[in-house]
mmCIF file of C-alpha atoms in Angstrom:
data_model
loop_
_atom_site.group_PDB
_atom_site.id
_atom_site.type_symbol
_atom_site.label_atom_id
_atom_site.label_comp_id
_atom_site.label_asym_id
_atom_site.label_seq_id
_atom_site.Cartn_x
_atom_site.Cartn_y
_atom_site.Cartn_z
ATOM 1 C CA UNK A 1 -13.663 -128.401 -69.969
ATOM 2 C CA UNK A 2 -14.581 -124.735 -69.884
ATOM 3 C CA UNK A 3 -15.434 -122.724 -72.975
ATOM 4 C CA UNK A 4 -12.083 -120.893 -72.815
ATOM 5 C CA UNK A 5 -10.208 -124.193 -72.570
ATOM 6 C CA UNK A 6 -11.980 -125.528 -75.666
ATOM 7 C CA UNK A 7 -11.364 -122.255 -77.485
ATOM 8 C CA UNK A 8 -7.692 -122.509 -76.503
ATOM 9 C CA UNK A 9 -7.486 -126.000 -78.015
ATOM 10 C CA UNK A 10 -9.099 -124.728 -81.221
ATOM 11 C CA UNK A 11 -6.601 -121.849 -81.484
ATOM 12 C CA UNK A 12 -3.800 -124.302 -80.750
ATOM 13 C CA UNK A 13 -4.883 -126.402 -83.726
ATOM 14 C CA UNK A 14 -4.996 -123.311 -85.933
ATOM 15 C CA UNK A 15 -1.503 -122.354 -84.758
ATOM 16 C CA UNK A 16 -0.133 -125.804 -85.607
ATOM 17 C CA UNK A 17 -1.448 -125.505 -89.180
ATOM 18 C CA UNK A 18 -0.061 -121.977 -89.598
ATOM 19 C CA UNK A 19 3.344 -122.850 -88.117
ATOM 20 C CA UNK A 20 3.836 -125.862 -90.373
ATOM 21 C CA UNK A 21 2.888 -123.785 -93.419
ATOM 22 C CA UNK A 22 5.091 -120.903 -92.273
ATOM 23 C CA UNK A 23 8.077 -123.211 -91.727
ATOM 24 C CA UNK A 24 7.811 -124.467 -95.303
ATOM 25 C CA UNK A 25 7.504 -120.903 -96.602
ATOM 26 C CA UNK A 26 10.426 -119.713 -94.461
ATOM 27 C CA UNK A 27 12.720 -122.401 -95.788
ATOM 28 C CA UNK A 28 11.602 -121.498 -99.290
ATOM 29 C CA UNK A 29 12.481 -117.870 -98.576
ATOM 30 C CA UNK A 30 16.016 -118.921 -97.635
ATOM 31 C CA UNK A 31 16.580 -120.180 -101.179
ATOM 32 C CA UNK A 32 16.554 -116.564 -102.360
ATOM 33 C CA UNK A 33 17.108 -114.612 -99.142
ATOM 34 C CA UNK A 34 19.057 -116.467 -96.459
ATOM 35 C CA UNK A 35 18.796 -113.911 -93.665
ATOM 36 C CA UNK A 36 17.425 -115.544 -90.459
ATOM 37 C CA UNK A 37 17.953 -112.364 -88.429
ATOM 38 C CA UNK A 38 16.043 -110.156 -90.862
ATOM 39 C CA UNK A 39 13.144 -112.623 -91.059
ATOM 40 C CA UNK A 40 13.025 -112.911 -87.246
ATOM 41 C CA UNK A 41 13.368 -109.194 -86.594
ATOM 42 C CA UNK A 42 10.628 -108.321 -89.068
ATOM 43 C CA UNK A 43 8.228 -110.960 -87.751
ATOM 44 C CA UNK A 44 8.726 -110.043 -84.093
ATOM 45 C CA UNK A 45 8.660 -106.282 -84.716
ATOM 46 C CA UNK A 46 5.417 -106.489 -86.680
ATOM 47 C CA UNK A 47 3.636 -107.466 -83.468
ATOM 48 C CA UNK A 48 3.722 -103.760 -82.617
ATOM 49 C CA UNK A 49 0.560 -103.473 -84.740
ATOM 50 C CA UNK A 50 -1.353 -104.877 -81.773
ATOM 51 C CA UNK A 51 -0.734 -101.692 -79.754
ATOM 52 C CA UNK A 52 -2.884 -99.314 -81.868
ATOM 53 C CA UNK A 53 -5.546 -102.029 -82.070
ATOM 54 C CA UNK A 54 -5.586 -102.408 -78.284
ATOM 55 C CA UNK A 55 -5.655 -98.654 -77.657
ATOM 56 C CA UNK A 56 -8.412 -98.261 -80.221
ATOM 57 C CA UNK A 57 -10.468 -100.772 -78.265
ATOM 58 C CA UNK A 58 -9.808 -98.795 -75.091
ATOM 59 C CA UNK A 59 -10.978 -95.610 -76.792
ATOM 60 C CA UNK A 60 -14.075 -97.362 -78.100
ATOM 61 C CA UNK A 61 -14.845 -98.722 -74.630
ATOM 62 C CA UNK A 62 -14.522 -95.287 -73.025
ATOM 63 C CA UNK A 63 -16.683 -93.786 -75.767
ATOM 64 C CA UNK A 64 -19.387 -96.361 -75.175
ATOM 65 C CA UNK A 65 -19.091 -95.789 -71.441
ATOM 66 C CA UNK A 66 -19.681 -92.037 -71.776
ATOM 67 C CA UNK A 67 -22.621 -92.539 -74.127
ATOM 68 C CA UNK A 68 -24.337 -95.191 -72.070
ATOM 69 C CA UNK A 69 -24.091 -94.125 -68.437
ATOM 70 C CA UNK A 70 -27.279 -92.089 -68.660
ATOM 71 C CA UNK A 71 -29.705 -94.824 -69.626
ATOM 72 C CA UNK A 72 -28.328 -97.757 -67.610
ATOM 73 C CA UNK A 73 -28.001 -99.995 -70.682
ATOM 74 C CA UNK A 74 -24.210 -99.975 -70.666
ATOM 75 C CA UNK A 75 -23.753 -103.710 -70.185
ATOM 76 C CA UNK A 76 -25.946 -104.683 -73.118
ATOM 77 C CA UNK A 77 -24.434 -102.035 -75.404
ATOM 78 C CA UNK A 78 -20.824 -103.041 -74.712
ATOM 79 C CA UNK A 79 -21.460 -106.751 -75.012
ATOM 80 C CA UNK A 80 -23.195 -106.296 -78.379
ATOM 81 C CA UNK A 81 -20.290 -104.160 -79.589
ATOM 82 C CA UNK A 82 -17.776 -106.733 -78.366
ATOM 83 C CA UNK A 83 -19.531 -109.457 -80.321
ATOM 84 C CA UNK A 84 -19.402 -107.340 -83.482
ATOM 85 C CA UNK A 85 -15.711 -106.592 -83.016
ATOM 86 C CA UNK A 86 -14.869 -110.199 -82.179
ATOM 87 C CA UNK A 87 -12.282 -109.059 -79.623
ATOM 88 C CA UNK A 88 -11.223 -111.962 -77.382
ATOM 89 C CA UNK A 89 -8.829 -110.288 -75.020
ATOM 90 C CA UNK A 90 -10.300 -107.102 -73.681
ATOM 91 C CA UNK A 91 -11.408 -106.918 -70.102
ATOM 92 C CA UNK A 92 -15.011 -106.499 -71.204
ATOM 93 C CA UNK A 93 -16.507 -108.853 -68.673
ATOM 94 C CA UNK A 94 -14.597 -107.366 -65.763
ATOM 95 C CA UNK A 95 -15.380 -103.753 -66.664
ATOM 96 C CA UNK A 96 -19.023 -104.509 -67.401
ATOM 97 C CA UNK A 97 -19.354 -106.143 -63.997
ATOM 98 C CA UNK A 98 -17.791 -103.097 -62.384
ATOM 99 C CA UNK A 99 -20.153 -100.701 -64.192
ATOM 100 C CA UNK A 100 -23.172 -102.828 -63.366
ATOM 101 C CA UNK A 101 -22.170 -102.714 -59.717
ATOM 102 C CA UNK A 102 -21.711 -98.940 -59.776
ATOM 103 C CA UNK A 103 -25.063 -98.466 -61.488
ATOM 104 C CA UNK A 104 -26.760 -100.758 -59.033
ATOM 105 C CA UNK A 105 -25.379 -98.911 -56.028
ATOM 106 C CA UNK A 106 -26.327 -95.508 -57.464
ATOM 107 C CA UNK A 107 -29.900 -96.689 -57.970
ATOM 108 C CA UNK A 108 -30.274 -98.384 -54.601
ATOM 109 C CA UNK A 109 -32.894 -95.857 -53.490
ATOM 110 C CA UNK A 110 -35.040 -96.539 -56.554
ATOM 111 C CA UNK A 111 -36.717 -99.672 -57.827
ATOM 112 C CA UNK A 112 -33.687 -101.970 -57.375
ATOM 113 C CA UNK A 113 -33.213 -101.297 -53.627
ATOM 114 C CA UNK A 114 -30.325 -103.653 -52.886
ATOM 115 C CA UNK A 115 -29.836 -104.697 -49.297
ATOM 116 C CA UNK A 116 -26.446 -104.733 -47.583
ATOM 117 C CA UNK A 117 -26.406 -108.508 -47.568
ATOM 118 C CA UNK A 118 -26.953 -108.589 -51.319
ATOM 119 C CA UNK A 119 -24.290 -105.945 -52.051
ATOM 120 C CA UNK A 120 -21.486 -107.517 -50.064
ATOM 121 C CA UNK A 121 -20.844 -110.572 -52.290
ATOM 122 C CA UNK A 122 -20.650 -108.374 -55.387
ATOM 123 C CA UNK A 123 -18.250 -106.017 -53.617
ATOM 124 C CA UNK A 124 -16.022 -108.906 -52.588
ATOM 125 C CA UNK A 125 -15.912 -110.322 -56.130
ATOM 126 C CA UNK A 126 -15.089 -106.908 -57.592
ATOM 127 C CA UNK A 127 -12.395 -106.358 -54.980
ATOM 128 C CA UNK A 128 -10.775 -109.716 -55.766
ATOM 129 C CA UNK A 129 -10.787 -108.900 -59.473
ATOM 130 C CA UNK A 130 -9.160 -105.533 -58.818
ATOM 131 C CA UNK A 131 -6.440 -107.233 -56.793
ATOM 132 C CA UNK A 132 -5.667 -109.577 -59.679
ATOM 133 C CA UNK A 133 -5.366 -106.806 -62.263
ATOM 134 C CA UNK A 134 -2.052 -105.167 -63.013
ATOM 135 C CA UNK A 135 -1.284 -101.594 -64.006
ATOM 136 C CA UNK A 136 -0.474 -100.389 -67.509
ATOM 137 C CA UNK A 137 3.164 -99.978 -66.545
ATOM 138 C CA UNK A 138 3.268 -103.583 -65.349
ATOM 139 C CA UNK A 139 2.247 -104.706 -68.834
ATOM 140 C CA UNK A 140 4.996 -102.510 -70.309
ATOM 141 C CA UNK A 141 7.492 -104.056 -67.890
ATOM 142 C CA UNK A 142 6.393 -107.587 -68.757
ATOM 143 C CA UNK A 143 6.798 -106.798 -72.448
ATOM 144 C CA UNK A 144 10.293 -105.448 -71.779
ATOM 145 C CA UNK A 145 11.261 -108.651 -69.943
ATOM 146 C CA UNK A 146 9.776 -111.047 -72.495
ATOM 147 C CA UNK A 147 10.902 -109.327 -75.714
ATOM 148 C CA UNK A 148 14.539 -110.586 -75.665
ATOM 149 C CA UNK A 149 13.453 -114.108 -74.707
ATOM 150 C CA UNK A 150 10.857 -114.301 -77.476
ATOM 151 C CA UNK A 151 13.380 -112.964 -79.993
ATOM 152 C CA UNK A 152 15.809 -115.710 -78.955
ATOM 153 C CA UNK A 153 13.113 -118.357 -79.414
ATOM 154 C CA UNK A 154 12.199 -117.092 -82.883
ATOM 155 C CA UNK A 155 15.765 -116.469 -84.053
ATOM 156 C CA UNK A 156 17.079 -119.872 -82.983
ATOM 157 C CA UNK A 157 14.159 -121.568 -84.721
ATOM 158 C CA UNK A 158 14.698 -119.609 -87.953
ATOM 159 C CA UNK A 159 18.459 -120.135 -87.775
ATOM 160 C CA UNK A 160 17.842 -123.872 -87.423
ATOM 161 C CA UNK A 161 15.558 -123.810 -90.482
ATOM 162 C CA UNK A 162 18.374 -122.148 -92.438
ATOM 163 C CA UNK A 163 20.765 -124.969 -91.554
ATOM 164 C CA UNK A 164 18.639 -128.096 -91.421
ATOM 165 C CA UNK A 165 15.344 -129.507 -92.655
ATOM 166 C CA UNK A 166 11.836 -128.537 -91.554
ATOM 167 C CA UNK A 167 11.297 -132.068 -90.238
ATOM 168 C CA UNK A 168 14.441 -131.986 -88.113
ATOM 169 C CA UNK A 169 13.623 -128.546 -86.704
ATOM 170 C CA UNK A 170 10.046 -129.605 -85.943
ATOM 171 C CA UNK A 171 11.164 -132.733 -84.113
ATOM 172 C CA UNK A 172 13.738 -130.885 -82.011
ATOM 173 C CA UNK A 173 11.263 -128.111 -81.190
ATOM 174 C CA UNK A 174 8.878 -130.730 -79.871
ATOM 175 C CA UNK A 175 11.308 -131.602 -77.081
ATOM 176 C CA UNK A 176 10.218 -128.355 -75.392
ATOM 177 C CA UNK A 177 7.495 -130.328 -73.571
ATOM 178 C CA UNK A 178 10.051 -131.686 -71.117
ATOM 179 C CA UNK A 179 11.517 -128.238 -70.422
ATOM 180 C CA UNK A 180 8.050 -126.689 -70.050
ATOM 181 C CA UNK A 181 7.012 -129.271 -67.469
ATOM 182 C CA UNK A 182 10.084 -128.848 -65.276
ATOM 183 C CA UNK A 183 10.212 -125.041 -65.534
ATOM 184 C CA UNK A 184 6.469 -124.855 -64.798
ATOM 185 C CA UNK A 185 6.882 -126.953 -61.671
ATOM 186 C CA UNK A 186 9.898 -124.904 -60.506
ATOM 187 C CA UNK A 187 8.026 -121.602 -60.970
ATOM 188 C CA UNK A 188 4.808 -122.900 -59.437
ATOM 189 C CA UNK A 189 2.787 -122.592 -62.642
ATOM 190 C CA UNK A 190 2.073 -126.295 -63.006
ATOM 191 C CA UNK A 191 1.620 -129.284 -60.761
ATOM 192 C CA UNK A 192 3.497 -132.525 -61.173
ATOM 193 C CA UNK A 193 1.675 -135.831 -61.302
ATOM 194 C CA UNK A 194 2.368 -139.198 -62.834
ATOM 195 C CA UNK A 195 -0.050 -138.665 -65.744
ATOM 196 C CA UNK A 196 1.783 -135.517 -66.871
ATOM 197 C CA UNK A 197 5.161 -137.223 -66.591
ATOM 198 C CA UNK A 198 3.837 -140.127 -68.667
ATOM 199 C CA UNK A 199 2.433 -137.683 -71.236
ATOM 200 C CA UNK A 200 5.785 -135.941 -71.611
ATOM 201 C CA UNK A 201 7.782 -139.136 -71.965
ATOM 202 C CA UNK A 202 5.266 -140.727 -74.353
ATOM 203 C CA UNK A 203 5.526 -137.600 -76.506
ATOM 204 C CA UNK A 204 9.323 -137.535 -76.222
ATOM 205 C CA UNK A 205 9.504 -141.220 -77.177
ATOM 206 C CA UNK A 206 7.400 -140.413 -80.227
ATOM 207 C CA UNK A 207 9.784 -137.597 -81.127
ATOM 208 C CA UNK A 208 12.740 -139.972 -80.819
ATOM 209 C CA UNK A 209 10.999 -142.525 -83.041
ATOM 210 C CA UNK A 210 10.374 -139.929 -85.749
ATOM 211 C CA UNK A 211 14.069 -139.040 -85.569
ATOM 212 C CA UNK A 212 15.092 -142.674 -86.058
ATOM 213 C CA UNK A 213 12.426 -143.368 -88.685
ATOM 214 C CA UNK A 214 13.303 -143.205 -92.353
ATOM 215 C CA UNK A 215 11.670 -141.088 -95.051
ATOM 216 C CA UNK A 216 12.061 -141.242 -98.790
ATOM 217 C CA UNK A 217 10.456 -139.828 -101.899
ATOM 218 C CA UNK A 218 10.285 -140.681 -105.575
ATOM 219 C CA UNK A 219 12.937 -138.035 -106.242
ATOM 220 C CA UNK A 220 15.950 -139.311 -104.296
ATOM 221 C CA UNK A 221 18.171 -136.456 -105.428
ATOM 222 C CA UNK A 222 15.682 -133.903 -104.117
ATOM 223 C CA UNK A 223 15.465 -135.768 -100.827
ATOM 224 C CA UNK A 224 19.235 -135.756 -100.497
ATOM 225 C CA UNK A 225 19.551 -132.039 -101.163
ATOM 226 C CA UNK A 226 16.548 -130.862 -99.168
ATOM 227 C CA UNK A 227 16.924 -133.057 -96.088
ATOM 228 C CA UNK A 228 20.196 -134.914 -95.595
ATOM 229 C CA UNK A 229 22.361 -132.288 -97.279
ATOM 230 C CA UNK A 230 21.038 -129.471 -95.132
ATOM 231 C CA UNK A 231 21.209 -131.224 -91.789
ATOM 232 C CA UNK A 232 24.006 -129.955 -89.600
ATOM 233 C CA UNK A 233 25.060 -130.191 -86.011
ATOM 234 C CA UNK A 234 24.772 -126.419 -85.605
ATOM 235 C CA UNK A 235 21.225 -126.408 -86.953
ATOM 236 C CA UNK A 236 20.187 -129.208 -84.596
ATOM 237 C CA UNK A 237 21.822 -127.367 -81.690
ATOM 238 C CA UNK A 238 19.901 -124.194 -82.518
ATOM 239 C CA UNK A 239 16.677 -126.210 -82.666
ATOM 240 C CA UNK A 240 17.316 -127.691 -79.223
ATOM 241 C CA UNK A 241 18.194 -124.294 -77.704
ATOM 242 C CA UNK A 242 15.025 -122.861 -79.235
ATOM 243 C CA UNK A 243 13.006 -125.605 -77.519
ATOM 244 C CA UNK A 244 14.573 -124.770 -74.142
ATOM 245 C CA UNK A 245 13.906 -121.044 -74.568
ATOM 246 C CA UNK A 246 10.373 -121.782 -75.730
ATOM 247 C CA UNK A 247 9.647 -123.749 -72.552
ATOM 248 C CA UNK A 248 10.799 -120.872 -70.355
ATOM 249 C CA UNK A 249 8.878 -118.260 -72.333
ATOM 250 C CA UNK A 250 5.668 -120.297 -72.238
ATOM 251 C CA UNK A 251 5.723 -120.632 -68.456
ATOM 252 C CA UNK A 252 6.567 -116.941 -67.915
ATOM 253 C CA UNK A 253 3.743 -115.898 -70.250
ATOM 254 C CA UNK A 254 1.265 -117.949 -68.222
ATOM 255 C CA UNK A 255 2.685 -116.513 -64.987
ATOM 256 C CA UNK A 256 2.277 -112.911 -66.130
ATOM 257 C CA UNK A 257 -1.089 -113.382 -67.841
ATOM 258 C CA UNK A 258 -2.806 -115.237 -65.006
ATOM 259 C CA UNK A 259 -4.850 -118.404 -64.873
ATOM 260 C CA UNK A 260 -7.245 -117.462 -67.691
ATOM 261 C CA UNK A 261 -5.426 -114.431 -69.061
ATOM 262 C CA UNK A 262 -7.387 -112.128 -66.760
ATOM 263 C CA UNK A 263 -4.409 -110.225 -65.345
ATOM 264 C CA UNK A 264 -3.178 -108.585 -68.537
ATOM 265 C CA UNK A 265 -4.375 -107.783 -72.025
ATOM 266 C CA UNK A 266 -2.251 -110.270 -73.994
ATOM 267 C CA UNK A 267 -2.776 -108.206 -77.126
ATOM 268 C CA UNK A 268 -1.075 -105.239 -75.468
ATOM 269 C CA UNK A 269 1.612 -107.476 -74.019
ATOM 270 C CA UNK A 270 2.572 -108.834 -77.438
ATOM 271 C CA UNK A 271 2.336 -105.316 -78.839
ATOM 272 C CA UNK A 272 4.944 -104.146 -76.342
ATOM 273 C CA UNK A 273 7.115 -107.177 -77.152
ATOM 274 C CA UNK A 274 7.010 -106.059 -80.778
ATOM 275 C CA UNK A 275 7.770 -102.456 -79.830
ATOM 276 C CA UNK A 276 10.813 -103.313 -77.705
ATOM 277 C CA UNK A 277 12.070 -105.680 -80.393
ATOM 278 C CA UNK A 278 11.735 -102.925 -82.986
ATOM 279 C CA UNK A 279 13.599 -100.242 -81.045
ATOM 280 C CA UNK A 280 16.021 -102.224 -78.881
ATOM 281 C CA UNK A 281 17.163 -105.434 -80.622
ATOM 282 C CA UNK A 282 18.154 -104.327 -84.149
ATOM 283 C CA UNK A 283 21.824 -103.990 -83.183
ATOM 284 C CA UNK A 284 22.175 -107.742 -82.524
ATOM 285 C CA UNK A 285 22.820 -108.291 -86.232
ATOM 286 C CA UNK A 286 26.347 -106.885 -85.808
ATOM 287 C CA UNK A 287 27.708 -109.314 -83.161
ATOM 288 C CA UNK A 288 25.914 -112.226 -84.850
ATOM 289 C CA UNK A 289 27.591 -111.328 -88.153
ATOM 290 C CA UNK A 290 30.997 -110.873 -86.510
ATOM 291 C CA UNK A 291 30.714 -114.316 -84.876
ATOM 292 C CA UNK A 292 29.865 -115.904 -88.216
ATOM 293 C CA UNK A 293 26.445 -117.060 -87.042
ATOM 294 C CA UNK A 294 24.606 -114.660 -89.349
ATOM 295 C CA UNK A 295 25.573 -113.872 -92.965
ATOM 296 C CA UNK A 296 26.274 -110.289 -93.974
ATOM 297 C CA UNK A 297 23.043 -108.313 -93.902
ATOM 298 C CA UNK A 298 21.388 -107.543 -97.219
ATOM 299 C CA UNK A 299 17.936 -106.482 -98.288
ATOM 300 C CA UNK A 300 15.750 -108.609 -100.605
ATOM 301 C CA UNK A 301 16.619 -108.173 -104.278
ATOM 302 C CA UNK A 302 13.117 -108.597 -105.689
ATOM 303 C CA UNK A 303 9.662 -107.236 -104.913
ATOM 304 C CA UNK A 304 8.275 -110.779 -104.870
ATOM 305 C CA UNK A 305 10.659 -111.771 -102.092
ATOM 306 C CA UNK A 306 9.685 -108.629 -100.172
ATOM 307 C CA UNK A 307 6.023 -109.554 -100.415
ATOM 308 C CA UNK A 308 6.572 -113.155 -99.334
ATOM 309 C CA UNK A 309 8.716 -112.131 -96.350
ATOM 310 C CA UNK A 310 6.162 -109.532 -95.245
ATOM 311 C CA UNK A 311 3.174 -111.857 -95.685
ATOM 312 C CA UNK A 312 4.973 -114.644 -93.838
ATOM 313 C CA UNK A 313 5.786 -112.237 -91.009
ATOM 314 C CA UNK A 314 2.168 -111.091 -90.659
ATOM 315 C CA UNK A 315 0.603 -114.549 -90.803
ATOM 316 C CA UNK A 316 3.382 -116.838 -89.616
ATOM 317 C CA UNK A 317 4.461 -114.607 -86.727
ATOM 318 C CA UNK A 318 1.959 -111.878 -85.826
ATOM 319 C CA UNK A 319 -1.273 -113.835 -86.212
ATOM 320 C CA UNK A 320 -0.071 -117.316 -85.277
ATOM 321 C CA UNK A 321 1.955 -116.146 -82.256
ATOM 322 C CA UNK A 322 -1.096 -114.317 -80.914
ATOM 323 C CA UNK A 323 -3.247 -117.423 -81.364
ATOM 324 C CA UNK A 324 -0.553 -119.432 -79.619
ATOM 325 C CA UNK A 325 -0.404 -116.968 -76.708
ATOM 326 C CA UNK A 326 -4.162 -117.271 -76.234
ATOM 327 C CA UNK A 327 -3.905 -121.059 -76.259
ATOM 328 C CA UNK A 328 -1.223 -120.887 -73.540
ATOM 329 C CA UNK A 329 -3.216 -118.673 -71.162
ATOM 330 C CA UNK A 330 -6.543 -120.405 -71.863
ATOM 331 C CA UNK A 331 -5.192 -123.951 -71.406
ATOM 332 C CA UNK A 332 -1.870 -124.723 -69.692
ATOM 333 C CA UNK A 333 1.765 -124.260 -70.770
ATOM 334 C CA UNK A 334 2.286 -128.034 -70.883
ATOM 335 C CA UNK A 335 -0.806 -128.698 -73.015
ATOM 336 C CA UNK A 336 0.121 -125.872 -75.402
ATOM 337 C CA UNK A 337 3.700 -127.130 -75.704
ATOM 338 C CA UNK A 338 2.762 -130.762 -76.285
ATOM 339 C CA UNK A 339 0.092 -129.551 -78.692
ATOM 340 C CA UNK A 340 2.799 -127.980 -80.830
ATOM 341 C CA UNK A 341 4.265 -131.486 -81.186
ATOM 342 C CA UNK A 342 1.303 -132.154 -83.457
ATOM 343 C CA UNK A 343 3.292 -130.325 -86.140
ATOM 344 C CA UNK A 344 5.170 -133.614 -86.658
ATOM 345 C CA UNK A 345 2.236 -135.771 -87.831
ATOM 346 C CA UNK A 346 0.749 -132.790 -89.687
ATOM 347 C CA UNK A 347 3.988 -132.205 -91.578
ATOM 348 C CA UNK A 348 4.118 -135.925 -92.310
ATOM 349 C CA UNK A 349 0.592 -135.929 -93.772
ATOM 350 C CA UNK A 350 1.328 -132.804 -95.810
ATOM 351 C CA UNK A 351 4.460 -134.367 -97.298
ATOM 352 C CA UNK A 352 2.604 -137.585 -98.106
ATOM 353 C CA UNK A 353 -0.246 -135.794 -99.875
ATOM 354 C CA UNK A 354 1.605 -132.900 -101.519
ATOM 355 C CA UNK A 355 5.117 -134.203 -102.135
ATOM 356 C CA UNK A 356 4.432 -137.946 -102.379
ATOM 357 C CA UNK A 357 6.904 -138.714 -99.603
ATOM 358 C CA UNK A 358 6.878 -142.098 -97.872
ATOM 359 C CA UNK A 359 7.527 -142.852 -94.217
ATOM 360 C CA UNK A 360 8.674 -145.946 -92.392
ATOM 361 C CA UNK A 361 6.488 -147.695 -89.825
ATOM 362 C CA UNK A 362 8.733 -146.403 -87.022
ATOM 363 C CA UNK A 363 8.162 -142.792 -88.114
ATOM 364 C CA UNK A 364 4.387 -143.285 -88.354
ATOM 365 C CA UNK A 365 4.202 -144.945 -84.918
ATOM 366 C CA UNK A 366 6.254 -142.109 -83.481
ATOM 367 C CA UNK A 367 3.832 -139.544 -84.885
ATOM 368 C CA UNK A 368 0.935 -141.460 -83.328
ATOM 369 C CA UNK A 369 2.720 -141.454 -79.971
ATOM 370 C CA UNK A 370 3.124 -137.680 -80.153
ATOM 371 C CA UNK A 371 -0.644 -137.349 -80.533
ATOM 372 C CA UNK A 372 -1.266 -139.834 -77.694
ATOM 373 C CA UNK A 373 0.989 -137.789 -75.401
ATOM 374 C CA UNK A 374 -1.028 -134.672 -76.229
ATOM 375 C CA UNK A 375 -4.284 -136.464 -75.347
ATOM 376 C CA UNK A 376 -2.880 -137.772 -72.049
ATOM 377 C CA UNK A 377 -1.735 -134.263 -71.089
ATOM 378 C CA UNK A 378 -5.253 -132.902 -71.638
ATOM 379 C CA UNK A 379 -6.786 -135.700 -69.553
ATOM 380 C CA UNK A 380 -4.052 -135.772 -66.894
ATOM 381 C CA UNK A 381 -6.341 -134.616 -64.083
ATOM 382 C CA UNK A 382 -8.956 -137.236 -65.034
ATOM 383 C CA UNK A 383 -6.324 -139.991 -65.108
ATOM 384 C CA UNK A 384 -4.972 -138.860 -61.748
ATOM 385 C CA UNK A 385 -8.400 -139.044 -60.118
ATOM 386 C CA UNK A 386 -9.523 -142.298 -61.729
ATOM 387 C CA UNK A 387 -6.276 -144.233 -61.475
ATOM 388 C CA UNK A 388 -4.861 -142.557 -58.383
ATOM 389 C CA UNK A 389 -1.665 -141.540 -60.163
#
């Protein structure tokens, strides 16, 4: 596994923890402020904060470039600055390579004295990188295309949380692994082999087992009101539609970002998704209210609710969605999707420790199967080579 792949798995784990926590907080918010559209719109729109951050990095890069071209120490200066900033998604490596090449060619008559045979491989590498890059307007266009789809994913998930339990929504969202695999194969972003098919169906079987498994707590009345009472067919339908939309979005994100996220600055891409959501999708509250899907829009009635909604939007949407996007482009859409199924056993452990909830053997075995499916997906290439699948 490459360093980026391992980093993607780490960010995926962080996203799982944040999403489970955010789901609990979101459902708690609905006790005082049951407005799925407002919560979704705020969370998605807040991603616009990535745009000034990305442009600030561009300005800093250009500033460092102007200050460093005279002494030939540009590569070292930029890399040290990048480490201090901790910025994972700028094209530092590509631009540093380009500047090193330009500096080398300009000094070819001095002590470096590159030969034509030595220059040609560097020129070919730089040319291939330039061909893979997209323009700034391409990133804007990608953001415009993906903004409605991401809003649908987020809204359907939040609407499901408003109508059913966190556990039910989590289980249904985990079915997105099947949709991600098939959409990825259709769009040429993933290959199909027996190991991946087995991974998906092992994970899906685990999801089904957690659905059939029983849970109970010491407070039966609380269990009835918080789980069984809030389950509804509409909520489950929204959860399933969110899983389908999630699968499509994941594959398209990987397609636009490139194999390792080298084609676009994902920070800018998500910033534009937030911008287009902010300026172009606010009107959807009217048809949703007219259709009875969304309650009449109101603003929070207390400052505490305002603070919780804002904090949940910044952490549960802005930060976690960015981590998730990095995990998608640094691993694969299928691995990232099956990795999100780990929210099931994590939610189970959290309920056991915090709420004293008990789970049947079927539910526990199902959670284990979800984890096994995630492991098989990560080792699918190894299984294919060793077992000839």
